mmCIF file of C-alpha atoms in Angstrom:
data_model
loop_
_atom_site.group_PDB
_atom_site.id
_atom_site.type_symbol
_atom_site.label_atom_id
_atom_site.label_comp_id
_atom_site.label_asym_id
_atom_site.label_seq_id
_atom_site.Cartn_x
_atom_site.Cartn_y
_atom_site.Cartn_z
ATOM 1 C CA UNK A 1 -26.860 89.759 70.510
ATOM 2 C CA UNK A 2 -26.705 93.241 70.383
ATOM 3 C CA UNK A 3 -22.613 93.256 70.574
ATOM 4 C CA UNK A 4 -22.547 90.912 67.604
ATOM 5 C CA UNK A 5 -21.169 87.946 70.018
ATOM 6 C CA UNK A 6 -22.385 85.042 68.238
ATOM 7 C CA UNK A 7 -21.294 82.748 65.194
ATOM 8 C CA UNK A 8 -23.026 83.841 62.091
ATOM 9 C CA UNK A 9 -24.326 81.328 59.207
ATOM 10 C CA UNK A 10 -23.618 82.278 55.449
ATOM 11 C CA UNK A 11 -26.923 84.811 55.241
ATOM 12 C CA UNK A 12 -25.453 87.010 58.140
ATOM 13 C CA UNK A 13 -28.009 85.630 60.874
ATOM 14 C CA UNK A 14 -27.089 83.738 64.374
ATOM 15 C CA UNK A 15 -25.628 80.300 63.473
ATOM 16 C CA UNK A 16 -28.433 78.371 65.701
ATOM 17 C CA UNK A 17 -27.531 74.662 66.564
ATOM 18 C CA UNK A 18 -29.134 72.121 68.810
ATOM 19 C CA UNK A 19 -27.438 71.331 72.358
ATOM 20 C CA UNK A 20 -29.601 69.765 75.020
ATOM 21 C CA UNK A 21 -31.733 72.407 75.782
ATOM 22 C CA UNK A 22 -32.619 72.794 72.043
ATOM 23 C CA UNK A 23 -31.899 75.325 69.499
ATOM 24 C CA UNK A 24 -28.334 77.347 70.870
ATOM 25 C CA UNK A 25 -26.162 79.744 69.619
ATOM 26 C CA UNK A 26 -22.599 79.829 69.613
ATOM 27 C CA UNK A 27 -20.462 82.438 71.234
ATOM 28 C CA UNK A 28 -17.822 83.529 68.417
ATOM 29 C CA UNK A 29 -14.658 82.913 70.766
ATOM 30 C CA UNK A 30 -12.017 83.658 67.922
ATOM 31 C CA UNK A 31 -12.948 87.446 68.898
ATOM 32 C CA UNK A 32 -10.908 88.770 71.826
ATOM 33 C CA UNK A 33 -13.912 90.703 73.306
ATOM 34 C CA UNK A 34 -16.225 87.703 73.346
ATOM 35 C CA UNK A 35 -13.771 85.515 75.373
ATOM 36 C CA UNK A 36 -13.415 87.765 77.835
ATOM 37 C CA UNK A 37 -16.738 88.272 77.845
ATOM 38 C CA UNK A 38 -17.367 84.966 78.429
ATOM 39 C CA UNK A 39 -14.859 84.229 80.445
ATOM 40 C CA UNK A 40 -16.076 87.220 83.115
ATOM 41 C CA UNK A 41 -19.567 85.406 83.231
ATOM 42 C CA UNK A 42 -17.665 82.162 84.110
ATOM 43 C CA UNK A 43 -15.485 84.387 87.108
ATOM 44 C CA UNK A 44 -18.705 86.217 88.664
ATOM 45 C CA UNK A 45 -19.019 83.145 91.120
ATOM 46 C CA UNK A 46 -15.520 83.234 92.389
ATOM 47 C CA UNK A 47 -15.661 87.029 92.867
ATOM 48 C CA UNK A 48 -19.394 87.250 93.862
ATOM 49 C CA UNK A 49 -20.275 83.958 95.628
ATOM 50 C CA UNK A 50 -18.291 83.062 98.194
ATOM 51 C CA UNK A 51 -15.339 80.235 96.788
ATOM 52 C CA UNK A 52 -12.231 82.764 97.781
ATOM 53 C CA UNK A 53 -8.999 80.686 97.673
ATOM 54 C CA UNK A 54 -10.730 78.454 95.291
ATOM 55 C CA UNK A 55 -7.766 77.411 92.483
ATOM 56 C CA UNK A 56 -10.495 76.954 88.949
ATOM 57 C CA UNK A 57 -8.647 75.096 86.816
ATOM 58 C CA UNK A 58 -11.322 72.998 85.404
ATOM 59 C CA UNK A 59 -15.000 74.075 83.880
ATOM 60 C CA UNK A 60 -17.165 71.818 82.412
ATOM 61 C CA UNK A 61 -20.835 72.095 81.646
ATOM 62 C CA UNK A 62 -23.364 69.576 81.831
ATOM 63 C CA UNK A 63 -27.361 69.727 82.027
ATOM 64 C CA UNK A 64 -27.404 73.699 82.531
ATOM 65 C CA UNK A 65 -24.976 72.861 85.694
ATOM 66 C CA UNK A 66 -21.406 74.280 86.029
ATOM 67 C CA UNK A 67 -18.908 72.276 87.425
ATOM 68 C CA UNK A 68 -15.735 73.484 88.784
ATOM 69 C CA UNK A 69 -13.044 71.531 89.732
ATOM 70 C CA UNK A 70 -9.043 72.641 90.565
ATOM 71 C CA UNK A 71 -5.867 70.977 90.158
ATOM 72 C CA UNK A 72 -4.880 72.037 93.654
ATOM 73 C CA UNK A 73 -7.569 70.536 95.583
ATOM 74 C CA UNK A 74 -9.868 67.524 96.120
ATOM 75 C CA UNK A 75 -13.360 69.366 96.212
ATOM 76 C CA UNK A 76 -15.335 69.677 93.002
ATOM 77 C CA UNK A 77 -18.267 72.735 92.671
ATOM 78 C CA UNK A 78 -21.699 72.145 90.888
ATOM 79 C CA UNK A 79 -23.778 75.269 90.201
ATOM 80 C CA UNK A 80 -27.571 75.145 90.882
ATOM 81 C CA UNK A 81 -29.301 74.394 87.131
ATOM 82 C CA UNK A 82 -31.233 77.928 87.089
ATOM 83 C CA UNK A 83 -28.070 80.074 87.907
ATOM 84 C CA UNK A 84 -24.509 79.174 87.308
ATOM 85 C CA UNK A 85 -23.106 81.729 90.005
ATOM 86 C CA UNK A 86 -24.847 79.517 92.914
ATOM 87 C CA UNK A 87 -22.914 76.963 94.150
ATOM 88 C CA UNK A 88 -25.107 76.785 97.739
ATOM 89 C CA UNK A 89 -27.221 73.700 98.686
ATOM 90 C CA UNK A 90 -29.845 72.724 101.220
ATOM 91 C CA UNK A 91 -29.710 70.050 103.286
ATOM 92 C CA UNK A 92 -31.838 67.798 102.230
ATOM 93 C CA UNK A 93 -30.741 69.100 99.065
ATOM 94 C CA UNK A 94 -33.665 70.241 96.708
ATOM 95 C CA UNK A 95 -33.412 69.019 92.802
ATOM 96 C CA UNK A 96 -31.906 71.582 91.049
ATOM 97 C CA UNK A 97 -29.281 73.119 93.578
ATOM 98 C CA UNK A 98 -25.724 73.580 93.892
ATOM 99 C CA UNK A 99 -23.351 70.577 95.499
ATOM 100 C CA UNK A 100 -19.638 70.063 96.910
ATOM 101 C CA UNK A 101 -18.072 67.174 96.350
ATOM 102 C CA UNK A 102 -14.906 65.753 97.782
ATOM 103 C CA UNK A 103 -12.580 63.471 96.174
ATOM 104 C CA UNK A 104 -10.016 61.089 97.222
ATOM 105 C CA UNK A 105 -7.436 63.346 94.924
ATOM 106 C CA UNK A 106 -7.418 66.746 92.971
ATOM 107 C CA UNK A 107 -8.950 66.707 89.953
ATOM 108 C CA UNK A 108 -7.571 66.214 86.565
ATOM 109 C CA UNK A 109 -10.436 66.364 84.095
ATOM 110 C CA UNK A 110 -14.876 66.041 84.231
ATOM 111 C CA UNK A 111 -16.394 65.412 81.229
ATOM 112 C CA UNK A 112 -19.924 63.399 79.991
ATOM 113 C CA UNK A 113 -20.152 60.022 79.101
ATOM 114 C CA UNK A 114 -23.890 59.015 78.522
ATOM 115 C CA UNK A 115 -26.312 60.183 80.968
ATOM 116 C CA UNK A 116 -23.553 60.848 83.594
ATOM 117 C CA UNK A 117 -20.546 63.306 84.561
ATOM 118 C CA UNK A 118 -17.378 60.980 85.210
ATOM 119 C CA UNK A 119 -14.577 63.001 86.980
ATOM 120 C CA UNK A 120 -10.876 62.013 86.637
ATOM 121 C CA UNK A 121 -9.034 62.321 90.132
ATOM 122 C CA UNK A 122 -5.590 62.048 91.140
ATOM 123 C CA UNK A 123 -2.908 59.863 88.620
ATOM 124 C CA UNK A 124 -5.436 56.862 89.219
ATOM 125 C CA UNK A 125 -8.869 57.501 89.744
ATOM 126 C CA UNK A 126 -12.196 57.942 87.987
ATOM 127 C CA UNK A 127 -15.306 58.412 89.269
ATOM 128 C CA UNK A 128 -19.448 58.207 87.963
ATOM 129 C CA UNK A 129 -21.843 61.215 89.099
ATOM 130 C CA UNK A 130 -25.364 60.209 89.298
ATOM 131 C CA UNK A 131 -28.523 61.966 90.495
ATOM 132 C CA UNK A 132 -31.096 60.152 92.793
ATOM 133 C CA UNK A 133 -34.452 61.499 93.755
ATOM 134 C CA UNK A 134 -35.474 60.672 97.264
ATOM 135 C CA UNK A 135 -38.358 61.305 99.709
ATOM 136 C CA UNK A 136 -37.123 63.088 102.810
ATOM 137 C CA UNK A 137 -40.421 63.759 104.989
ATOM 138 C CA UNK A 138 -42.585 63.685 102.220
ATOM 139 C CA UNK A 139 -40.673 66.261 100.422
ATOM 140 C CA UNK A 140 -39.039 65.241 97.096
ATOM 141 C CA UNK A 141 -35.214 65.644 97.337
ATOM 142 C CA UNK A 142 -31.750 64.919 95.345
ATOM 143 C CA UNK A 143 -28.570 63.374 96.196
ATOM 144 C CA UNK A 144 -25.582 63.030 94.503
ATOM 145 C CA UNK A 145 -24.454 58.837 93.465
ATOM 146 C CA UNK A 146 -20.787 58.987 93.808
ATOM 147 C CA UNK A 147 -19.113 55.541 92.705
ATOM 148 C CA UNK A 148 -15.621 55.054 91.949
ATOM 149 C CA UNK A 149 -14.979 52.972 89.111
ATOM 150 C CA UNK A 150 -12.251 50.521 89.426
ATOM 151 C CA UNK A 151 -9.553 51.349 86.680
ATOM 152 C CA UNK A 152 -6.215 51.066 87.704
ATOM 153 C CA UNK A 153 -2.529 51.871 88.592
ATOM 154 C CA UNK A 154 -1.926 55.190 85.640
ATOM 155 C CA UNK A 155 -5.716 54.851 84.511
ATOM 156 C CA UNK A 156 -6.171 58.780 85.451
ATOM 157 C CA UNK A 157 -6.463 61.515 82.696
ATOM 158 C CA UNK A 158 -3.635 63.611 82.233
ATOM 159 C CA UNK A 159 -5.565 66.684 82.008
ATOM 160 C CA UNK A 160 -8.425 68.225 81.043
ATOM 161 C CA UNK A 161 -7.496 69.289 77.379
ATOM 162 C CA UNK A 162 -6.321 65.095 76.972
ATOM 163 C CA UNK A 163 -10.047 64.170 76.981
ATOM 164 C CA UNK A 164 -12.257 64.397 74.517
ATOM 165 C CA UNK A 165 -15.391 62.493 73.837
ATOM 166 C CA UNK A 166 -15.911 60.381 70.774
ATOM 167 C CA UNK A 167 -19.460 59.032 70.283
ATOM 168 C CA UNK A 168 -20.261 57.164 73.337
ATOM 169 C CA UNK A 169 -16.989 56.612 74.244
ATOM 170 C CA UNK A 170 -14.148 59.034 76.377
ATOM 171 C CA UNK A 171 -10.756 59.433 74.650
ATOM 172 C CA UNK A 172 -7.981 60.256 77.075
ATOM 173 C CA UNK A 173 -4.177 60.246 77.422
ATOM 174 C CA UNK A 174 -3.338 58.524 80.746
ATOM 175 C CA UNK A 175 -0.422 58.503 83.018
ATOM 176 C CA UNK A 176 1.098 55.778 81.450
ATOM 177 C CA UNK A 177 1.297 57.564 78.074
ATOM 178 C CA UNK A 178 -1.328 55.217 76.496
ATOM 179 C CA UNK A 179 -4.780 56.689 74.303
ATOM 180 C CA UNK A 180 -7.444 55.185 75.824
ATOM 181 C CA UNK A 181 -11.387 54.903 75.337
ATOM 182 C CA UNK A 182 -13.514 54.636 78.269
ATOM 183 C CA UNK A 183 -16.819 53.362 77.456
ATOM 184 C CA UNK A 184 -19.520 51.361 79.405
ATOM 185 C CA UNK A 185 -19.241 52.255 83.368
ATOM 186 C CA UNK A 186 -22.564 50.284 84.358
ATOM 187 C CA UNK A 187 -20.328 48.013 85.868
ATOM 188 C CA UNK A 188 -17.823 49.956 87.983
ATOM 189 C CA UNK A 189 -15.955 47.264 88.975
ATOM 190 C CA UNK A 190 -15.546 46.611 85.701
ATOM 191 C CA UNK A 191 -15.562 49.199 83.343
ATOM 192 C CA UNK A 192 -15.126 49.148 79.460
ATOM 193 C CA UNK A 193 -11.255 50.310 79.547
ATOM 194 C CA UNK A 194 -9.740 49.797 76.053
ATOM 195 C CA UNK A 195 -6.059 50.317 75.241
ATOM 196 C CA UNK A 196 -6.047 51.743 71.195
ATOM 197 C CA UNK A 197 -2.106 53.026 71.502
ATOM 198 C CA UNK A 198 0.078 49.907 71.744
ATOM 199 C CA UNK A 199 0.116 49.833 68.209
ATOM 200 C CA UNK A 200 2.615 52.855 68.471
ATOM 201 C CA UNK A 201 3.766 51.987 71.719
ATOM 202 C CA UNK A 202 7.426 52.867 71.139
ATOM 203 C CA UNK A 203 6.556 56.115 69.996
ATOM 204 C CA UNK A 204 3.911 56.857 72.973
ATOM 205 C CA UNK A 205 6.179 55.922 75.457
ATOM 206 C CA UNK A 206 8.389 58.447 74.432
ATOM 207 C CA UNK A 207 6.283 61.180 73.664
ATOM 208 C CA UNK A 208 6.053 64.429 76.207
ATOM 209 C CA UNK A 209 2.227 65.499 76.207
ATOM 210 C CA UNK A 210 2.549 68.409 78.062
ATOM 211 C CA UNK A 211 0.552 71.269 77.338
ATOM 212 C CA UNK A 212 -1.423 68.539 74.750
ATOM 213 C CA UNK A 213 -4.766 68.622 73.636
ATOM 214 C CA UNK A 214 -7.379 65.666 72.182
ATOM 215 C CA UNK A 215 -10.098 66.361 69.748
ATOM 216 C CA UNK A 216 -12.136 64.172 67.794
ATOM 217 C CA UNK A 217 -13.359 64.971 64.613
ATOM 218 C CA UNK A 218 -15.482 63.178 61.847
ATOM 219 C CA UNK A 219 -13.821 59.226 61.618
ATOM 220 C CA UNK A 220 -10.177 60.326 63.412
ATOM 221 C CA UNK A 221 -8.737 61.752 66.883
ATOM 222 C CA UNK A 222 -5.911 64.051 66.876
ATOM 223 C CA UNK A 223 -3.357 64.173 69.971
ATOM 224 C CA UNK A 224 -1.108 67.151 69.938
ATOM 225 C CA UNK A 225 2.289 66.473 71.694
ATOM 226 C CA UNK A 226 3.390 70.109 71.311
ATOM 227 C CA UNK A 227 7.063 69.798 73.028
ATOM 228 C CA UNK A 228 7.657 67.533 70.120
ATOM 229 C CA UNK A 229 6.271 69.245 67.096
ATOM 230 C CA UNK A 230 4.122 66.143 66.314
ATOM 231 C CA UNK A 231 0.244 64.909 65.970
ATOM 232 C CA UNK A 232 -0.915 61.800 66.068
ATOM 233 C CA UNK A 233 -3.768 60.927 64.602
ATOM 234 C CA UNK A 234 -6.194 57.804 65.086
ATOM 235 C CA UNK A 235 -8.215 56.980 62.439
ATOM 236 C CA UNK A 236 -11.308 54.510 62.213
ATOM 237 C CA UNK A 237 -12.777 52.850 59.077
ATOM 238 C CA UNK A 238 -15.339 50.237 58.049
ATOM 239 C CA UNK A 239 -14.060 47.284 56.013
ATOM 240 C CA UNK A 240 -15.942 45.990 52.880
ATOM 241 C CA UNK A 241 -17.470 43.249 55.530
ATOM 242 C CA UNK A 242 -18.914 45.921 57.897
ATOM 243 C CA UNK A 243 -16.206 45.333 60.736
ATOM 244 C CA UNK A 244 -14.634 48.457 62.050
ATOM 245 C CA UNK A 245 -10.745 49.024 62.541
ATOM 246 C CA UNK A 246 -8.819 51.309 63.900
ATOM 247 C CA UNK A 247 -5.214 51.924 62.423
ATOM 248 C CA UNK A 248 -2.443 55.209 62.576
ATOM 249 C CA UNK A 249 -1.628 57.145 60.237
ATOM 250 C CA UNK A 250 1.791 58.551 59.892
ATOM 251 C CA UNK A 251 2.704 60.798 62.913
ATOM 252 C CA UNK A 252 2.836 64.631 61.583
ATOM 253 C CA UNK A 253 5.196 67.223 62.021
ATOM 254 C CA UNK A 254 2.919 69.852 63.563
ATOM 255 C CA UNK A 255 3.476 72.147 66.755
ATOM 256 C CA UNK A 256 0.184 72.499 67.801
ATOM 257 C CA UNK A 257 -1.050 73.009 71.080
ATOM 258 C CA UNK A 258 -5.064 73.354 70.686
ATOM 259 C CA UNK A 259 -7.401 71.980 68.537
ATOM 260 C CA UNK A 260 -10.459 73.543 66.897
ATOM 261 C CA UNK A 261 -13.624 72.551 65.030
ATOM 262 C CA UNK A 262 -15.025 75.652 62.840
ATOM 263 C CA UNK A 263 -17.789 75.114 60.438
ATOM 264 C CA UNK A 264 -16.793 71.145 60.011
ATOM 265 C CA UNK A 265 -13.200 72.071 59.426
ATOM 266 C CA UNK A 266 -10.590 71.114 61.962
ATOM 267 C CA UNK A 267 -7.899 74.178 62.811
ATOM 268 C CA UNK A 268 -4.676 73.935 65.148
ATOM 269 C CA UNK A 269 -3.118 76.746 67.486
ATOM 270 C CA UNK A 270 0.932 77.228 66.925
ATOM 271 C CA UNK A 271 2.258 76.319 69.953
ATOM 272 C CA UNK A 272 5.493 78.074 68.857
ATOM 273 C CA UNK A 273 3.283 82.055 67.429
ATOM 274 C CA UNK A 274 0.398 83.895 67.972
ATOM 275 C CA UNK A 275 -1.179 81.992 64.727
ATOM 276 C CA UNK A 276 -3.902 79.212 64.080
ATOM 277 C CA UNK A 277 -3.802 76.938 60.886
ATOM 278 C CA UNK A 278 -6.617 75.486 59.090
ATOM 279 C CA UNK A 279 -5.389 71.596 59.241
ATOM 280 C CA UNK A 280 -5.280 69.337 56.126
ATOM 281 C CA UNK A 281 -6.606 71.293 53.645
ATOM 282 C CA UNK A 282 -6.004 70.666 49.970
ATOM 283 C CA UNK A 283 -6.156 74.016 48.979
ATOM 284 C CA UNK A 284 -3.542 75.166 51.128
ATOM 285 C CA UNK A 285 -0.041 74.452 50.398
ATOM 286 C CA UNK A 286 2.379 76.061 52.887
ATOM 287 C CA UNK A 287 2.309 78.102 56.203
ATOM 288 C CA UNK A 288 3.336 82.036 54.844
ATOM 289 C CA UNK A 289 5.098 81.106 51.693
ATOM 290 C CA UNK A 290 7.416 78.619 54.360
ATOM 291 C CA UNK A 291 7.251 75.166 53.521
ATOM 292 C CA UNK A 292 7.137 72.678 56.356
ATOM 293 C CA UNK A 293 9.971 70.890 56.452
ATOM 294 C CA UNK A 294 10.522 66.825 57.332
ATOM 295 C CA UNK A 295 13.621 64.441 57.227
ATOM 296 C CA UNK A 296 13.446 60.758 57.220
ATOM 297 C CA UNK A 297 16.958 59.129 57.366
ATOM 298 C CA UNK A 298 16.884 54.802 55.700
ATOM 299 C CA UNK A 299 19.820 52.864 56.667
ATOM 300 C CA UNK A 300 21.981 52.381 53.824
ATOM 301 C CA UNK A 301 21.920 48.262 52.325
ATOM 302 C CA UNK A 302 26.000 47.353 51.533
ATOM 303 C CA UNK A 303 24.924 43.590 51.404
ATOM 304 C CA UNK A 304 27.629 42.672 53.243
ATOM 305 C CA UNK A 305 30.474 44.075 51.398
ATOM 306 C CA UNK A 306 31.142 47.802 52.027
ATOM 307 C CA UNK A 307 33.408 48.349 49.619
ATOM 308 C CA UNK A 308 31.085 47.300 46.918
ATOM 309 C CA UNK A 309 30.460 49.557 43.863
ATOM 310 C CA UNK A 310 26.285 50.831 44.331
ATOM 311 C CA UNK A 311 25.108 51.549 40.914
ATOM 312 C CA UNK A 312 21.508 52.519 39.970
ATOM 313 C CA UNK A 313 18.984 53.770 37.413
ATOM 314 C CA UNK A 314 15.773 53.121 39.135
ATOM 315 C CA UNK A 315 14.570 54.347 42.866
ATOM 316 C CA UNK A 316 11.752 53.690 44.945
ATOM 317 C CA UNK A 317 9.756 55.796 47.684
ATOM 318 C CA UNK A 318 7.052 54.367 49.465
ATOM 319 C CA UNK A 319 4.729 57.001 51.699
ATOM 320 C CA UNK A 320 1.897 59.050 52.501
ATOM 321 C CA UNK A 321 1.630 62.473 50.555
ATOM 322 C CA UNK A 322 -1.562 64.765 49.691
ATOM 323 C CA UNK A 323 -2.722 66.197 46.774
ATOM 324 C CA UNK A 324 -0.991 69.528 48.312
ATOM 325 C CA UNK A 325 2.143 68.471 48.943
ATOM 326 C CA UNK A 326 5.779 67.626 47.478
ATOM 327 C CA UNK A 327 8.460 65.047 48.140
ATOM 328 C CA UNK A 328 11.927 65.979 47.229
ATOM 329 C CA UNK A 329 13.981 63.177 47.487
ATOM 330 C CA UNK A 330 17.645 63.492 47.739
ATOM 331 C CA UNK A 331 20.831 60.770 46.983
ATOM 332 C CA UNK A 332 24.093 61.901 48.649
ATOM 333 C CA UNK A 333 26.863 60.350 47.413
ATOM 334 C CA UNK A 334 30.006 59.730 49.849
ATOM 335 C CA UNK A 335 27.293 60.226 52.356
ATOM 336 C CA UNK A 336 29.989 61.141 55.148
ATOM 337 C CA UNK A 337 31.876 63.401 53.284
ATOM 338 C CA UNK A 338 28.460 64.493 51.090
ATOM 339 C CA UNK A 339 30.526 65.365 47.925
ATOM 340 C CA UNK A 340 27.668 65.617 45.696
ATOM 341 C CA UNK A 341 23.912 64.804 45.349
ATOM 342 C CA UNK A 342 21.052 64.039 42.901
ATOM 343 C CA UNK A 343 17.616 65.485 43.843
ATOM 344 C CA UNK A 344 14.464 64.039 41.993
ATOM 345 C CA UNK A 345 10.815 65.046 43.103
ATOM 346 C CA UNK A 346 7.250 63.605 43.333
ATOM 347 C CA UNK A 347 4.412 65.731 43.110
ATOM 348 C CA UNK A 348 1.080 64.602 44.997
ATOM 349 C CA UNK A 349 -0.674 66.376 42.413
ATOM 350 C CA UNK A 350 0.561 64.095 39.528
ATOM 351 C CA UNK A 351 -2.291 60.862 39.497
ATOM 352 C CA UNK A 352 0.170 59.207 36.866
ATOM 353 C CA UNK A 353 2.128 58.034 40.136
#
């Protein structure tokens, strides 16, 4: 507090929200200083407590509990809930204390769903986390519930960044290239898997997700495939009946590699520069005076006869476009040879449209 570390509200004070504990505040990681800050008290474990050789690729926090789990190998850490640099446990393990699990494969992402940590494993695998209290001896211990859920062949999270939770539901990109919700894992033999991509299955299938990221925010989820400069973005609304559906919207021209929420407002990293964008907003029209820039190519009607004479007056474009953006349509003639062309634009601005 004294450093000036945390998010401030409008008035200057400590932005306070409520996590599980109750009222938090919010380290202010868009400061250099605070992330590696927070990013020592994350390391004093590894250098102070005994995990040397220990590949962390993976930190995820649940119930005052770190858990640590690596890309490299199949054991997963849990801190003890009143110090996050313990990772020791007795045996009977008390309530409260560290654990080691081991998994059939290295982990790819741990996240919450409900009441319990579910841990992503190999290309395949997911499994539920429990807690059960027990009486060893008269004295009250706690034991870890480890079940594997049956999912199947590609059912595995790609990584940790692809997973993101949405309401009560898990949103991850699999190994088959597919979005998928996870939802209720009572059942593990059969647990709520839902395929939501296959509408844009063409497009999925060919998509590279490396280095990608998932976030959900307000009604949509946004997938970043950063290789390809695009964003797709899965959007949910409720019909005049009260029936939910879920539907795309067009894929966007975007290289971003991380998502953000700040203050309600969704922001992107570039994966391309050192810069981060505040994402869909009307009052911003271009990135550094440079408009983005997007081509879509129609195929050209002849109606049969090739050598017919194509003459016109009137044109139609049907699309997507905000308020802050412009269409410039362009018609080449002698589109080989491109001799000449007439440009017309539409303005989203203009509600005469």
């Amino acid at each position: 507090i004294n450093k000036d570390y945390f998010v401030k509200d409008k008035k200057g004070g400590i932005f306070v929200a409520r996590g599980w504990p109750g009222k938090s505040a919010m380290p202010n990681f868009l400061r250099e200083e605070v992330r590696k800050w927070w990013g020592e008290l994350y390391l004093r474990f590894y250098r102070e407590y005994g995990v040397d050789g220990f590949k962390n690729d993976i930190l995820w926090t649940d119930k005052n509990q770190v858990w640590v789990g690596s890309n490299s190998f199949r054991t997963v850490y849990v801190s003890s809930d009143s110090d996050f640099t313990d990772f020791t446990f007795s045996s009977p393990r008390v309530a409260g204390e560290g654990r080691l699990l081991t998994l059939d494969g290295t982990t790819k992402a741990i996240n919450t769903l409900r009441e319990n940590v579910v841990i992503s494993s190999g290309r395949d695998d997911w499994y539920k986390v429990g807690f059960e209290q027990i009486d060893v001896s008269g004295t009250l211990s706690e034991t870890f519930v480890v079940k594997k859920l049956k999912a199947g062949v590609g059912m595995g999270a790609r990584s940790q960044d692809l997973c993101c939770q949405v309401g009560n539901y898990l949103a991850f990109i699999n190994f088959n290239n597919e979005l998928i919700l996870l939802g209720d894992i009572e059942n593990v033999e059969n647990p709520h898997l839902q395929v939501i991509s296959d509408q844009i299955k063409p497009d999925f299938d060919e998509a590279d997700f490396t280095d990608g990221h998932i976030k959900a925010h307000k009604n949509r989820i946004y997938i970043s495939a950063p290789s390809d400069d695009t964003v797709y973005i899965n959007e949910v609304s409720q019909e005049v009946d009260g029936t939910m559906r879920r539907f795309w919207q067009p894929p966007q021209i975007l290289p971003i590699s991380k998502f953000a929420i700040i203050s309600d407002e969704l922001y992107g990293h570039s994966y391309r520069a050192p810069e981060t964008y505040k994402l869909f907003d009307e009052d911003y029209t271009d990135d550094n005076g440079l408009p983005f820039k997007a081509v879509v190519a129609y195929a050209y009607r002849n109606y049969g006869d090739s050598q017919q004479l194509k003459q016109f007056d009137e044109w139609f474009t049907e699309g997507y476009i905000s308020p802050n953006s412009t269409i410039k349509v362009k018609f080449y003639y002698d589109y080989a040879g491109s001799t000449q062309f007439v440009e017309k634009e539409i303005d989203g601005s203009d509600n005469s449209i």
